[in-house]
Short mmCIF file of C-alpha atoms and ligand atoms in Angstrom, two decimals:
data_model
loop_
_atom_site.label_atom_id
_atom_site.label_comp_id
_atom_site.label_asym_id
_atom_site.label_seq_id
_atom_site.Cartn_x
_atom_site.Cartn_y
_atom_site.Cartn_z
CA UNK A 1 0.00 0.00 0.00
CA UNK A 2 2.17 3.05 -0.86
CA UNK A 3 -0.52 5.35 -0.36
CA UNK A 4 -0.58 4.73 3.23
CA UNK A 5 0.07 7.83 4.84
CA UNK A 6 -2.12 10.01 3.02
CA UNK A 7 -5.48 7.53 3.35
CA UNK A 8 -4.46 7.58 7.19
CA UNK A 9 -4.69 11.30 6.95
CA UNK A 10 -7.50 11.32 5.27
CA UNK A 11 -9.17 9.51 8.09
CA UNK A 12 -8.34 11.36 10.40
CA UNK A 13 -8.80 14.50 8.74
CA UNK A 14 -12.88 12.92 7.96
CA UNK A 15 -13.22 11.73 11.83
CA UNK A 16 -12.02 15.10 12.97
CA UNK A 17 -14.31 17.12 11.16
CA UNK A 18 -17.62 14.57 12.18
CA UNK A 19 -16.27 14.89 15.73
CA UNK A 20 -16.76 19.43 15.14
CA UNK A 21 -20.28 18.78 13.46
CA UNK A 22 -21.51 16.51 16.29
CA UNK A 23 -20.01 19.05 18.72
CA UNK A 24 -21.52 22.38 16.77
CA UNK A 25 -24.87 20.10 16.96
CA UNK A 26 -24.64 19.78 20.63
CA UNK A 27 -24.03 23.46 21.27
CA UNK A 28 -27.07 24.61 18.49
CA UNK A 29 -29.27 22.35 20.36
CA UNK A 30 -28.15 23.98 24.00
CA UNK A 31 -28.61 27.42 22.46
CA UNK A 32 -32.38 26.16 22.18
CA UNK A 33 -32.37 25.20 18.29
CA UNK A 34 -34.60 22.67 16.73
CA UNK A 35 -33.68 21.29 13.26
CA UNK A 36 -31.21 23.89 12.43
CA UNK A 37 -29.41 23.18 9.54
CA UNK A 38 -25.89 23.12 9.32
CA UNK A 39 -24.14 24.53 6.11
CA UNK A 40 -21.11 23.59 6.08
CA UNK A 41 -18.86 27.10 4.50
CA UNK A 42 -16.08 24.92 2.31
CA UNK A 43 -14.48 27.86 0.55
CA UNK A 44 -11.21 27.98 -0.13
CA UNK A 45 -10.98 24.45 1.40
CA UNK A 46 -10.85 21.60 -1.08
CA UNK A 47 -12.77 18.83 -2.24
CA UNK A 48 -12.07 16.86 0.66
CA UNK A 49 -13.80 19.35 2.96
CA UNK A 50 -16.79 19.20 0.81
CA UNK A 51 -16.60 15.29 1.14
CA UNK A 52 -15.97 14.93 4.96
CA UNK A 53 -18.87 17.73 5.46
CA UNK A 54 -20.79 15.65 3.80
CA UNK A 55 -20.07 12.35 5.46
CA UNK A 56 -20.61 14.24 8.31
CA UNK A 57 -24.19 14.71 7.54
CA UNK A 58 -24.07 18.55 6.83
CA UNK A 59 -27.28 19.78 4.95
CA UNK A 60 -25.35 22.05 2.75
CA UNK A 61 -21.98 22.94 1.41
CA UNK A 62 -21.86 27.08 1.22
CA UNK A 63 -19.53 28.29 -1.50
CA UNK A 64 -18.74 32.07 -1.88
CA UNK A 65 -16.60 32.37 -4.88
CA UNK A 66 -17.61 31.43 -8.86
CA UNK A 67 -14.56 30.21 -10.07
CA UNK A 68 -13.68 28.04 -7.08
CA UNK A 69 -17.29 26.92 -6.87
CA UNK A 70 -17.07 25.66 -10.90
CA UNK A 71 -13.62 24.08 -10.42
CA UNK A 72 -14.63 21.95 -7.42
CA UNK A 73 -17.52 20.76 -8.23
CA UNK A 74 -17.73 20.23 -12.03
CA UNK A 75 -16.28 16.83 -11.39
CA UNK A 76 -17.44 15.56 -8.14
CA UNK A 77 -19.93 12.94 -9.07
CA UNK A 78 -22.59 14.09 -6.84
CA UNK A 79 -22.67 17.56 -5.81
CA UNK A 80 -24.43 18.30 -2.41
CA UNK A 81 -26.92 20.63 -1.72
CA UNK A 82 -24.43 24.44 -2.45
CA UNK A 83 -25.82 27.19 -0.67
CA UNK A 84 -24.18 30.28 -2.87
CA UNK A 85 -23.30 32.83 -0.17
CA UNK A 86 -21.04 35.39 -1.65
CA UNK A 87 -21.67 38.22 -3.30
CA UNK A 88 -22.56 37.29 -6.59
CA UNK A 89 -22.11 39.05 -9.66
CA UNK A 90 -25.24 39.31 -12.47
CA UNK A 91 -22.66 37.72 -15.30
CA UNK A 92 -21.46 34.84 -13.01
CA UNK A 93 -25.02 33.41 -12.15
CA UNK A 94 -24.30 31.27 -15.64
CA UNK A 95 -21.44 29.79 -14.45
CA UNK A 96 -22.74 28.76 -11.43
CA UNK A 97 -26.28 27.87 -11.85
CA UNK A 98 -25.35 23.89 -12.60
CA UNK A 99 -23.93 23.57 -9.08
CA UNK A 100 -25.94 25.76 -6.77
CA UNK A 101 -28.91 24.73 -4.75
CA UNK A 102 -30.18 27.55 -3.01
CA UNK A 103 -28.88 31.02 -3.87
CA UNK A 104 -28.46 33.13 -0.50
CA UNK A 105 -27.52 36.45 -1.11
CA UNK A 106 -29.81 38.12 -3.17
CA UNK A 107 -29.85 41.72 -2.31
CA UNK A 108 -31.07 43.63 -5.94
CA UNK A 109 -33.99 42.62 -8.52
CA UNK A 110 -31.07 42.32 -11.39
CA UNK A 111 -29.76 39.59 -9.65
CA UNK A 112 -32.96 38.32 -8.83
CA UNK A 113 -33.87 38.41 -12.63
CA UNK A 114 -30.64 37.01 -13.99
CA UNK A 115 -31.62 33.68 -11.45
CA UNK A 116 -35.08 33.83 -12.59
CA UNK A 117 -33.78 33.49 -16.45
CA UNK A 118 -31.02 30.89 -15.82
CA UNK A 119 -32.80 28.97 -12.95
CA UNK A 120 -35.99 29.37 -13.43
CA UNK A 121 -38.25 28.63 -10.01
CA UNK A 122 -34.82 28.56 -8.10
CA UNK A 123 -34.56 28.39 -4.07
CA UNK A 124 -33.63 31.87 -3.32
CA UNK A 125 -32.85 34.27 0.32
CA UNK A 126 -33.05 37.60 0.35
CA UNK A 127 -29.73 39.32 1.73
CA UNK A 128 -30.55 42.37 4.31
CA UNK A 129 -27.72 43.79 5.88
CA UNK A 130 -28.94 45.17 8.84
CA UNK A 131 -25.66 46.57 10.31
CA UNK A 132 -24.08 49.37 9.76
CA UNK A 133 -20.65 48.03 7.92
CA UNK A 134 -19.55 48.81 4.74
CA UNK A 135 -19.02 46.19 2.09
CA UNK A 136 -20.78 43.25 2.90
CA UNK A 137 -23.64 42.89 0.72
CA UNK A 138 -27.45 43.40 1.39
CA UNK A 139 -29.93 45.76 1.23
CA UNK A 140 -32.05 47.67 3.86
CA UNK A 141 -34.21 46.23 6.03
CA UNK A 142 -36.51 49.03 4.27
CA UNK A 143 -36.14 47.26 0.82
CA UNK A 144 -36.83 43.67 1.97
CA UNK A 145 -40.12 43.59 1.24
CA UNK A 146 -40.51 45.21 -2.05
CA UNK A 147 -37.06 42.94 -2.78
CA UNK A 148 -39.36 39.50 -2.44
CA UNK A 149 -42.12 40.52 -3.57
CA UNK A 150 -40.05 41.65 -6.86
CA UNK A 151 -38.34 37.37 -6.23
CA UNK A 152 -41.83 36.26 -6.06
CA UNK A 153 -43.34 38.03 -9.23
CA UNK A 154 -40.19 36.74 -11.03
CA UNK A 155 -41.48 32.97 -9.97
CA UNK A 156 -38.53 32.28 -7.86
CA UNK A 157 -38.88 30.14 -4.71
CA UNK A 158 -38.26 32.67 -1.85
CA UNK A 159 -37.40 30.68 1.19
CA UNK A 160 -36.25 33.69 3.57
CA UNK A 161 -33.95 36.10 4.57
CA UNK A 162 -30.04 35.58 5.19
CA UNK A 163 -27.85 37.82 6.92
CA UNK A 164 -24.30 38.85 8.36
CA UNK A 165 -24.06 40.15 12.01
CA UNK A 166 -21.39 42.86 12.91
CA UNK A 167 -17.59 41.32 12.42
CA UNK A 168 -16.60 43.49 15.30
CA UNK A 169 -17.49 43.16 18.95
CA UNK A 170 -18.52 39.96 19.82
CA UNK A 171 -21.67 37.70 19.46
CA UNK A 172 -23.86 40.04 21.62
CA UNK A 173 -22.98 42.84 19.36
CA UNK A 174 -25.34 41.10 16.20
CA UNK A 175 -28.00 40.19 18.85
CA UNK A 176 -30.11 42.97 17.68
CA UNK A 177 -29.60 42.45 14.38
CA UNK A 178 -30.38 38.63 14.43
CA UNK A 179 -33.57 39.66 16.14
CA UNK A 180 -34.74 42.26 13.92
CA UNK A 181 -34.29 39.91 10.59
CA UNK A 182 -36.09 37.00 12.39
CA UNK A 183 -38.91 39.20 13.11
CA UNK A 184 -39.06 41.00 9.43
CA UNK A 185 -39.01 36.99 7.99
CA UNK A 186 -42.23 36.21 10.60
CA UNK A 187 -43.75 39.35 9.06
CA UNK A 188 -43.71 38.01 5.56
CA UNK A 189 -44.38 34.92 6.70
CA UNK A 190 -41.16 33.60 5.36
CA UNK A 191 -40.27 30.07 7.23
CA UNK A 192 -35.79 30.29 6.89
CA UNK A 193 -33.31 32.37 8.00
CA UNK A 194 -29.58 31.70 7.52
CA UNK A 195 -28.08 33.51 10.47
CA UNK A 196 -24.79 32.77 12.54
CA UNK A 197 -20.85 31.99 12.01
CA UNK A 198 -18.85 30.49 13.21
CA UNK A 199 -18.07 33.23 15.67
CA UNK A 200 -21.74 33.87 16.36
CA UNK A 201 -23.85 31.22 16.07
CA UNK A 202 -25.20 30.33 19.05
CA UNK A 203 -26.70 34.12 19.45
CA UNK A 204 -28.08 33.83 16.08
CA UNK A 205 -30.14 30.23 16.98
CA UNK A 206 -31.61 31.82 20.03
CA UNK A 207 -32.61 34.45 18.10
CA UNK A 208 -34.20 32.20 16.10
CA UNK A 209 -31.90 30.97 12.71
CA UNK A 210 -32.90 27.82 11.33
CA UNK A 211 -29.82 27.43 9.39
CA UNK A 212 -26.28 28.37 10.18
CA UNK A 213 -23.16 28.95 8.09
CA UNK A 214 -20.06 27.47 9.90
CA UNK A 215 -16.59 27.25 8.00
CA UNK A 216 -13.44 27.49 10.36
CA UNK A 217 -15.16 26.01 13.61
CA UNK A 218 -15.36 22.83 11.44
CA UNK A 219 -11.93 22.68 9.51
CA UNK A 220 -9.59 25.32 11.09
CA UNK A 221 -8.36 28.37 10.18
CA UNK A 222 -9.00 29.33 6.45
CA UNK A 223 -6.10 29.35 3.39
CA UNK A 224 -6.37 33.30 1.88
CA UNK A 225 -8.77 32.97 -0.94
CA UNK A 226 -6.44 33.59 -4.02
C1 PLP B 301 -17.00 32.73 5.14
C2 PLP B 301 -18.43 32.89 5.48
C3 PLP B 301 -19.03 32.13 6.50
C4 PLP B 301 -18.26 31.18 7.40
O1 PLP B 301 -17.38 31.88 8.23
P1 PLP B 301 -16.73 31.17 9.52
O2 PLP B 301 -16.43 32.30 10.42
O3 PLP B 301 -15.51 30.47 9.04
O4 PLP B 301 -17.71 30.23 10.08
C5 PLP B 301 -20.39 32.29 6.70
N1 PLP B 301 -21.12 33.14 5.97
C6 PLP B 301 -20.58 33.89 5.00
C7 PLP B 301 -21.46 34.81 4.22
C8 PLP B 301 -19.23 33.79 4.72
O5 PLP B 301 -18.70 34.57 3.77
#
């Protein structure tokens, strides 16, 4: 067997990663969740995060990136459930629309329409940034509505709302915020919302996510996208 050492690592690499699932699972469910879904955030990890995530009975793979997304998964034999959750540009929803099973960060009707025309009836969230940081994609809590009702009209499938809490100051600091998106998805009687890190995701299931996006709490610390 001269591949020895690396299908050891592998193993252990695959048992490691179950062992941080079952462990996030344990701390969702003290935080007071209920079949919260874990999306496992594989970016700039390789294919053999994707396949130990989903060994480990993740519910989704979130990608952020086109190019990395196409170049993974155009030859895995069966692609997983990919939650797109960067921002996305209009020209790149082309590329990606083979892979992706839920688009997450929809945040402006052209995007919306460019899904609508390359994946028709696709599983979309609407992206509200409800800090105030720069640069991470979103619109206003004011917009939301008009946003899915635009999603809706175009025939798309609009689960919820998804959101990033403040990347400064703590879990407490996105409290607020985690509360006020929960409460605009009851509103419009959308059922999801993909809420939490890695850093924050225990705040974000009490305040009510039912799916979270967890990348370094599950594989380590994260190679610089390139
Ligand atoms: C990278 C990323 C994550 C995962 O971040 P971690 O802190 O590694 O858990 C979640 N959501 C979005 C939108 C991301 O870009």
């Amino acid at each position: 067997m001269t591949n020895e050492p690396d299908r050891v690592r592998d193993v252990d690499f695959f048992a490691t990663v179950a062992r941080r699932v079952h462990e996030v699972r344990e701390r969702v469910l003290a935080a007071g969740g209920r079949g919260v879904r874990l999306i496992a955030v594989t970016k700039t990890f390789g294919v053999d995060a994707v396949l130990a995530a989903t060994a480990a009975g993740c519910e989704g793979i979130g990608e952020n990136y086109a190019q990395e997304l196409v170049a993974k998964f155009d030859d895995m034999s069966a692609v997983p459930e990919v939650h797109f959750i960067g921002q996305l540009q209009t020209n790149k929803v082309r590329m990606v629309a083979p892979f992706v099973a839920v688009y997450e960060t929809v945040d402006r009707s052209s995007l919306a329409l460019e899904i609508a025309k390359r994946a028709p009836g696709a599983r979309i969230l609407v992206q509200v940034d409800a800090t105030d940081e720069p640069g991470k994609g979103g619109c206003s809590l004011g917009a939301v509505a008009e946003l899915v009702g635009r999603c809706l009209d175009l025939g798309l499938h609009v689960e919820g709302l998804m959101t990033v809490g403040y990347t400064v100051g703590g879990p407490e600091a996105s409290r607020g915020v985690f509360r006020m998106v929960r409460s605009l998805a009851d509103e419009l009687n959308l059922a999801e919302c993909s809420m939490g890190m890695s850093g924050d995701f225990e705040v974000a299931v009490a305040e009510g996510s039912t799916q979270v996006r967890v990348g370094s709490v599950l594989f380590g610390a994260r190679p610089p996208h390139r």
